[in-house]
Each structure stands twice: as C-alpha cells, then as structure tokens.
Short mmCIF file of C-alpha atoms in Angstrom, two decimals:
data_model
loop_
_atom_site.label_atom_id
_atom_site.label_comp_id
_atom_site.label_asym_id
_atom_site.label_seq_id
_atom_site.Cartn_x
_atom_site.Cartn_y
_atom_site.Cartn_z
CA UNK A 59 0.00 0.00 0.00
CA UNK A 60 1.31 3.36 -0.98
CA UNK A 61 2.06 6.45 1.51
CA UNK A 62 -0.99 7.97 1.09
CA UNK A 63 -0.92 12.12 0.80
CA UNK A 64 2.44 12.69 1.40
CA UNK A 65 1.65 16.94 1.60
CA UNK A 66 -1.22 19.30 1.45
CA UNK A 67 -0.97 21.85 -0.91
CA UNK A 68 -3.03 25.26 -1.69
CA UNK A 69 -2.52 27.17 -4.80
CA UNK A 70 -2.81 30.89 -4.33
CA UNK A 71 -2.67 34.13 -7.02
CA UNK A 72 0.69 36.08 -6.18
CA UNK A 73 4.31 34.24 -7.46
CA UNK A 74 5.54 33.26 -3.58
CA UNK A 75 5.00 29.61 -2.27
CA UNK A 76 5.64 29.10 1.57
CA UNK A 77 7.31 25.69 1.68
CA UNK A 78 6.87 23.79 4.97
CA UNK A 79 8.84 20.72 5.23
CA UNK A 80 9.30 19.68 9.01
CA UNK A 81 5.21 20.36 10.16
CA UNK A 82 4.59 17.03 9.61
CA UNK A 83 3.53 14.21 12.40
CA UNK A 84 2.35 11.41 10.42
CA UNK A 85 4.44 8.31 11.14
CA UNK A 86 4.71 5.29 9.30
CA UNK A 87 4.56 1.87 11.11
CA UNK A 88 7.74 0.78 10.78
CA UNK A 89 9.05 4.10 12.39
CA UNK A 90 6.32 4.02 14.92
CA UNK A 91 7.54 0.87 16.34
CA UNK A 92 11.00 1.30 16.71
CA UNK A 93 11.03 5.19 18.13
CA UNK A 94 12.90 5.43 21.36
CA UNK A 95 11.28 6.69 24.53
CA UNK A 96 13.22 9.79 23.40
CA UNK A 97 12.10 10.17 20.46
CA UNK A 98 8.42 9.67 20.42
CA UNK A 99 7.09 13.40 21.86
CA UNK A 100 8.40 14.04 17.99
CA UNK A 101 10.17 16.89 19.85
CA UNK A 102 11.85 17.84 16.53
CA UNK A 103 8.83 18.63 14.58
CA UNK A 104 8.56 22.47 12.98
CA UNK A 105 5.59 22.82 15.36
CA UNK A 106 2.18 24.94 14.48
CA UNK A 107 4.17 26.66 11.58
CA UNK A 108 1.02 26.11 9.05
CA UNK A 109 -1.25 27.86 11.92
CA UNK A 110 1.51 30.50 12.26
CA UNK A 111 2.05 31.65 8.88
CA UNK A 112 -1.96 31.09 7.98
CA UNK A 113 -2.23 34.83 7.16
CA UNK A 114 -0.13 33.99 3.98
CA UNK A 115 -3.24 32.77 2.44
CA UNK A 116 -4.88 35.90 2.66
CA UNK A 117 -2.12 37.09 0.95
CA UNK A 118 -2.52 35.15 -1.79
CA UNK A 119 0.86 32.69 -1.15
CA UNK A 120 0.76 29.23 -2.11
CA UNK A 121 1.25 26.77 0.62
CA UNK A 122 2.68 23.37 0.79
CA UNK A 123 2.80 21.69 3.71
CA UNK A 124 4.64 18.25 4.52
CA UNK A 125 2.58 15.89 6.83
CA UNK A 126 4.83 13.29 7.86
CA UNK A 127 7.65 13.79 10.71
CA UNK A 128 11.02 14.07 9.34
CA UNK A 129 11.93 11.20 11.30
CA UNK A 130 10.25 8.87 8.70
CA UNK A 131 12.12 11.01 6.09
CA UNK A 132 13.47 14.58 6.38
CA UNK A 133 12.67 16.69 3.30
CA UNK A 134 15.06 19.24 3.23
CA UNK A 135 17.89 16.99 2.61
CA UNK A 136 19.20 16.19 -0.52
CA UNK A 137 18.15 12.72 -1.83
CA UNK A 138 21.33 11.20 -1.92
CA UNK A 139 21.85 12.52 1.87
CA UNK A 140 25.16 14.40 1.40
CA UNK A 141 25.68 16.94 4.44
CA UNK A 142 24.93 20.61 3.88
CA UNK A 143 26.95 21.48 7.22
CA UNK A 144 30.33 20.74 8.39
CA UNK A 145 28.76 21.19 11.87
CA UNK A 146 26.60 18.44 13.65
CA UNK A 147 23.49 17.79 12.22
CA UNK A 148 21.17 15.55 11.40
CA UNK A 149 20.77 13.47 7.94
CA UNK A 150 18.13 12.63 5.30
CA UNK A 151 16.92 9.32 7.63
CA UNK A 152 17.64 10.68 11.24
CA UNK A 153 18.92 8.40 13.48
CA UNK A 154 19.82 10.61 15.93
CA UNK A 155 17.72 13.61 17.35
CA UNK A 156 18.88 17.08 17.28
CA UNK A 157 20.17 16.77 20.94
CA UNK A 158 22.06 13.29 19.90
CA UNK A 159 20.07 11.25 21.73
CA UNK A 160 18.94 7.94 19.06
CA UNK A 161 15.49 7.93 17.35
CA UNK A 162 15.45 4.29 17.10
CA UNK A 163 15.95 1.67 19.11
CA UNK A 164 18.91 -0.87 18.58
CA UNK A 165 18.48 -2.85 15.20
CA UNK A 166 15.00 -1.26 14.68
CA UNK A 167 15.24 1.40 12.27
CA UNK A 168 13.78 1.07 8.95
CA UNK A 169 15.51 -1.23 6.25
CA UNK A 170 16.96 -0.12 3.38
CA UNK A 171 13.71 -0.95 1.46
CA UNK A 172 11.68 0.49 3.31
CA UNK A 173 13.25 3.81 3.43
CA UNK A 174 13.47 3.42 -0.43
CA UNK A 175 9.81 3.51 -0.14
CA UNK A 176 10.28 6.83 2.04
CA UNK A 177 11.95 8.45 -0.61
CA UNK A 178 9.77 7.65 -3.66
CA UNK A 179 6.58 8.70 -2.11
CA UNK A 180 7.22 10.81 0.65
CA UNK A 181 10.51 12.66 -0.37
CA UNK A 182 9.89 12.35 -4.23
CA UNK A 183 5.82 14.25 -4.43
CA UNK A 184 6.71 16.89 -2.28
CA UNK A 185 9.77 17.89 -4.16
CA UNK A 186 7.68 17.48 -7.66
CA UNK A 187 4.92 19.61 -6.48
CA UNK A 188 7.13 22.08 -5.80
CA UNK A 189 8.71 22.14 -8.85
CA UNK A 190 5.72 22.06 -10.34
CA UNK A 191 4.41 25.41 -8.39
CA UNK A 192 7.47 27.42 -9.33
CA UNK A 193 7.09 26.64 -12.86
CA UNK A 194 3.61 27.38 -12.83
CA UNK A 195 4.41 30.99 -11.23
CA UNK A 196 7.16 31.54 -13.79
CA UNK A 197 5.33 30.64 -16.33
CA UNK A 198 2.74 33.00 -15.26
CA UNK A 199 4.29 36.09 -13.33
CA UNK A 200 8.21 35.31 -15.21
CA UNK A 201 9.46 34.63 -11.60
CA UNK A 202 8.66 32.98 -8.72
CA UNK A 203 9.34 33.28 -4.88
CA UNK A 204 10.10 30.41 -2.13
CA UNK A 205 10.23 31.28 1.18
CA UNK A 206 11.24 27.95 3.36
CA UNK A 207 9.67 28.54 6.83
CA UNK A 208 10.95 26.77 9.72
CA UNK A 209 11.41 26.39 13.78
CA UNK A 210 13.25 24.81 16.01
CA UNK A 211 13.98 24.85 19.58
CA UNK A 212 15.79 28.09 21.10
CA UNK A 213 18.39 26.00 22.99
CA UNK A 214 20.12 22.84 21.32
CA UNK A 215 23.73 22.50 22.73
CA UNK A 216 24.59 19.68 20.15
CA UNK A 217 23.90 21.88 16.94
CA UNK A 218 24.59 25.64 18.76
CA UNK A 219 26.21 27.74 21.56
CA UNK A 220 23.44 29.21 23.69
CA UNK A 221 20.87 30.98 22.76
CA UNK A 222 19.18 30.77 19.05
CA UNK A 223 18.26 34.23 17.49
CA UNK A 224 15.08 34.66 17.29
CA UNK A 225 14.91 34.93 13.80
CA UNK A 226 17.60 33.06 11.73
CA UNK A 227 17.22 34.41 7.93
CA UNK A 228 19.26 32.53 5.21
CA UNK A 229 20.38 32.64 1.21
CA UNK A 230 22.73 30.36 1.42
CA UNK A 231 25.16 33.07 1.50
CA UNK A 232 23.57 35.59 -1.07
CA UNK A 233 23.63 32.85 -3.26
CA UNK A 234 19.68 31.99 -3.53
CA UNK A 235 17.91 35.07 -4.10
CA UNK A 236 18.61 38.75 -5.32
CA UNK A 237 20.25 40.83 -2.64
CA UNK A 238 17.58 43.57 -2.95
CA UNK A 239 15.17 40.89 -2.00
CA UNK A 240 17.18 40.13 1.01
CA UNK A 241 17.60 43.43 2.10
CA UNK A 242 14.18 43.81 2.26
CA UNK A 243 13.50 41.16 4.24
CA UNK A 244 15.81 41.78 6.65
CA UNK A 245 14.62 45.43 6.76
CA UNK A 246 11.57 44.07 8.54
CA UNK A 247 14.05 42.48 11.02
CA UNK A 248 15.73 45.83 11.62
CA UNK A 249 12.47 47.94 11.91
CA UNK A 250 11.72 46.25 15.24
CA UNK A 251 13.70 45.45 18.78
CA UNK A 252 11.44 42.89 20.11
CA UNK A 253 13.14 40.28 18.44
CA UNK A 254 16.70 39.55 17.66
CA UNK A 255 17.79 38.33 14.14
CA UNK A 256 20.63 36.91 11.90
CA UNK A 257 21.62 36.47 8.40
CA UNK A 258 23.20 33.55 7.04
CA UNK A 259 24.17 32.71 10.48
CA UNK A 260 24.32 28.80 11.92
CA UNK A 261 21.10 28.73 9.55
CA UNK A 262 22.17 29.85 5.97
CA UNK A 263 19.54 27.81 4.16
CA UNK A 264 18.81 23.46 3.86
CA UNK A 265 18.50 21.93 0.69
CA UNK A 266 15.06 22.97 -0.33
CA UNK A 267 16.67 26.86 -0.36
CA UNK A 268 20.07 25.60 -2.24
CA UNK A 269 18.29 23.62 -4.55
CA UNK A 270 15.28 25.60 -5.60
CA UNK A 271 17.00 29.69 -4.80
CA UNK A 272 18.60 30.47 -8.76
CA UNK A 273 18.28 33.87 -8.75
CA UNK A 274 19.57 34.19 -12.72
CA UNK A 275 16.83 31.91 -13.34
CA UNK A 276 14.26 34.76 -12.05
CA UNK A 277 13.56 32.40 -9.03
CA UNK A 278 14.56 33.58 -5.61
CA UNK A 279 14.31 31.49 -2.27
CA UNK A 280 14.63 32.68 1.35
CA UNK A 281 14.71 30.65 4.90
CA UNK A 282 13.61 31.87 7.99
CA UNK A 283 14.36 29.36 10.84
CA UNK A 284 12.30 30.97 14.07
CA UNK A 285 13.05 30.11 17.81
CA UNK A 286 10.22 27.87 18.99
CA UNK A 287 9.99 30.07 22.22
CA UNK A 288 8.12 32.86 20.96
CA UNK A 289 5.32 31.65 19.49
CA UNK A 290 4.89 28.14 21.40
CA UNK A 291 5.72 26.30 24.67
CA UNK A 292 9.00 24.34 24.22
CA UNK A 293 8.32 21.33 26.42
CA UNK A 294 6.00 18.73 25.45
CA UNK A 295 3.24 18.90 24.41
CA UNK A 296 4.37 22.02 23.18
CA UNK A 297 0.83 24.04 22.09
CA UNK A 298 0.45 26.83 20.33
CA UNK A 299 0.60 30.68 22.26
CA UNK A 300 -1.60 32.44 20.87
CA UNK A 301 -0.85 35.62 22.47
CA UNK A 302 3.44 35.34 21.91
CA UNK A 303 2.27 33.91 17.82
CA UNK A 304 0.57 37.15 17.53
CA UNK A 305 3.82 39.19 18.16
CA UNK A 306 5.57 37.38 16.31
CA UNK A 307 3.16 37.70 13.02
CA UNK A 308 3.82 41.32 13.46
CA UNK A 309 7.50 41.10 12.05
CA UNK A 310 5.85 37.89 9.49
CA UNK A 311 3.46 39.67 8.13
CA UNK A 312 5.47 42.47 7.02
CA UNK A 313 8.17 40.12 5.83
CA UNK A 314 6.15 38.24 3.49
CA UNK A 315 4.64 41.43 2.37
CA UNK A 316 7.68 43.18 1.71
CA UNK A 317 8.45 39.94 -0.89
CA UNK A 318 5.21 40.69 -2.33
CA UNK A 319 6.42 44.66 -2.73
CA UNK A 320 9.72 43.79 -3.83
CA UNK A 321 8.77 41.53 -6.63
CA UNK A 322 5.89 43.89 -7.88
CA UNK A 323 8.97 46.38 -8.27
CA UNK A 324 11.35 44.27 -9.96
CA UNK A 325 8.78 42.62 -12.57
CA UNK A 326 6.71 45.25 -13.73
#
C-alpha cells in the first residue's frame, strides 16, 4: 500500500510559495515501532508553523505543507543525503535527534527498502509539487518566490552555543535570491527590537533553499528558521501561544509582504 498524501498543498494568485517541510507528524509503522522513549514526543517537529504563517493565504501565497515527521524522512535533505553542514546535524533518515540522543531503538530502524519507499513517495511528491508550483508561477508572473519557513527549539547544545536568534534568515550566503530581495526582508528584522535576528548565520539555508534559490533563473528562495519560544511552549506537548504567535506575526506579516512589494517592483 502506498504512503498515502504525502503533503497538502493550496494554490494561491501572487508568485511566492511558503514551503513547509518539518510540520509534519504522520508516522509510518515501521518508524512508529521502533522510536525510542526519546524520540516519540516528535520533539523535533517544525511545530504549528502552518497555523503561524496562515495569514499567507490571505495574501494570496501558495502553501505546501509536509505531513509526515522528518523522522520517517526529512525533506530538506538532498536525496542522496550528502551533508549541507560541516557542523553536527542531522541526515536525510535521522537516526539521531537534534540533541544526539537515538530515534530508534537498537536494530529497529527502517531497512533499506523500506526507506526506499520513504523516498519515492514521501521525499519524491513533495519535491515534484514544488517544482511544479514554481514553474507554474514563472510561467505566469516570469518569476517565482520560495520562502522555506521553519522552527526549532531556542536551545540545542549539540547543533549551537546558547541561545538561538530569534529569527535566523538565510540565502545560502547571497547565493539563492537577489540581494535587494534580502535586504528587504531583513529590513523588517531591523524595523523592530522585540526580536533579535541573523543572516546567514548557523542557519544559511537546507537543501530545499540551495536547490530551488537560482536567482539568474528569475527564481529567488529565502529561509527563515524561528526560535520555537516565541510563538509556542517548548516542552512537550508544546501548544500553540496564541498571544506570543501574535507578536511574532507582526515582524511575518510584514516580511512576506515586503516579498510581495519587492517583486511587484522588480517585474513590472
């Protein structure tokens, strides 16, 4: 039986697709029953970011949303699970979490088959529709817009010294997007001293922002990677706060919109 719905995806009217990769929670048996203890809060999940950046809709973004955990297979890795950081991280099948603690228990990971499986219909549609999206909104605008939205935990010793930024921007080093575009964004960042922020800092972009962010091509990507303490509870089972989300749409909203502006500019 095949992985059913490996994403949910909304079209919308303006050339920017928010990509959402690590939302997901969906496991698949074989990962279900050989999680560690450790593992199965799913602490690692991008949690609530599809409630968070729902005002992109309204917008008119496109949305696509991954629904199951990276742990079963992470999708902003590259598919032949090369590292993107000389630093510790974690891979395109994690078998450690982000603290280095194991996901699975001994000699119960997934097979190689099975993760095969993973990669042709979990890894495989998500990175099609994609594709697909941008080459719709090129087709019809002449350019297109990614912006890979993310979260993670404000304090991870394994994978950073103290304290995350609260906002962790990336191009993969100007590389993935038009600097104008960037400066924009970041612009948003500046306007504000409620929350702290970074460029191309221990965050610089994952694959999907590498792969997808060719600027010459008239296709620009961006990453944001937020610190899970203002918008959520960090500690399990870390819900949604409404009231610290809210704040923290007030520098998103403007961010996204100032895409919006800046490709209106470039393109008309």
């Amino acid at each position: 039986m095949s992985l059913a719905d490996p994403f949910t995806f909304t079209q919308g009217n303006v050339p920017l697709l928010i990509s959402i990769p690590h939302a997901g929670t969906r496991l698949t048996p074989a990962v279900a029953r050989g999680l560690t203890d450790d593992a199965q809060p799913l602490s690692d999940t991008d949690w609530h970011i599809p409630q968070l950046y729902d005002f992109a809709r309204q917008l008119g973004a496109s949305m696509l949303v991954g629904q199951y955990s990276r742990l079963v297979i992470d999708l902003n890795r590259p598919a032949d699970d090369k590292p993107l950081y000389a630093t510790a991280t974690t891979g395109l099948y994690p078998d450690t979490l982000f603290d280095g603690r194991p996901t699975f228990k001994d000699g119960q990971q997934p097979d190689d088959t099975e993760r095969k499986r993973y990669l042709d219909e979990v890894w495989q549609p998500y990175h099609q529709q994609l594709q697909q999206e941008l080459a719709r909104m090129k087709q019809q605008f002449g350019y297109a817009m990614l912006f890979d939205a993310h979260s993670i935990a404000s304090v991870i010793p394994r994978l950073f010294d103290g304290r995350l930024p609260d906002l962790n921007l990336g191009s993969n080093g100007g590389e993935s997007c038009a600097p104008g575009l960037m400066s924009m964004v970041e612009a948003c960042c500046q306007s504000q001293d409620q929350f702290s922020h970074v460029l191309n800092g221990r965050f610089k972009g994952g694959y999907i922002t590498r792969a997808y962010g060719q600027p010459s091509q008239q296709q620009h990507a961006v990453q944001l990677e937020l610190a899970q303490c203002n918008y959520m509870d960090e500690k399990a089972p870390f819900p949604y706060v409404a009231a610290k989300a809210e704040q923290l749409q007030g520098v998103l909203k403007p961010m996204i919109s100032a895409m919006l502006q800046w490709g209106q500019t470039q393109h008309q």
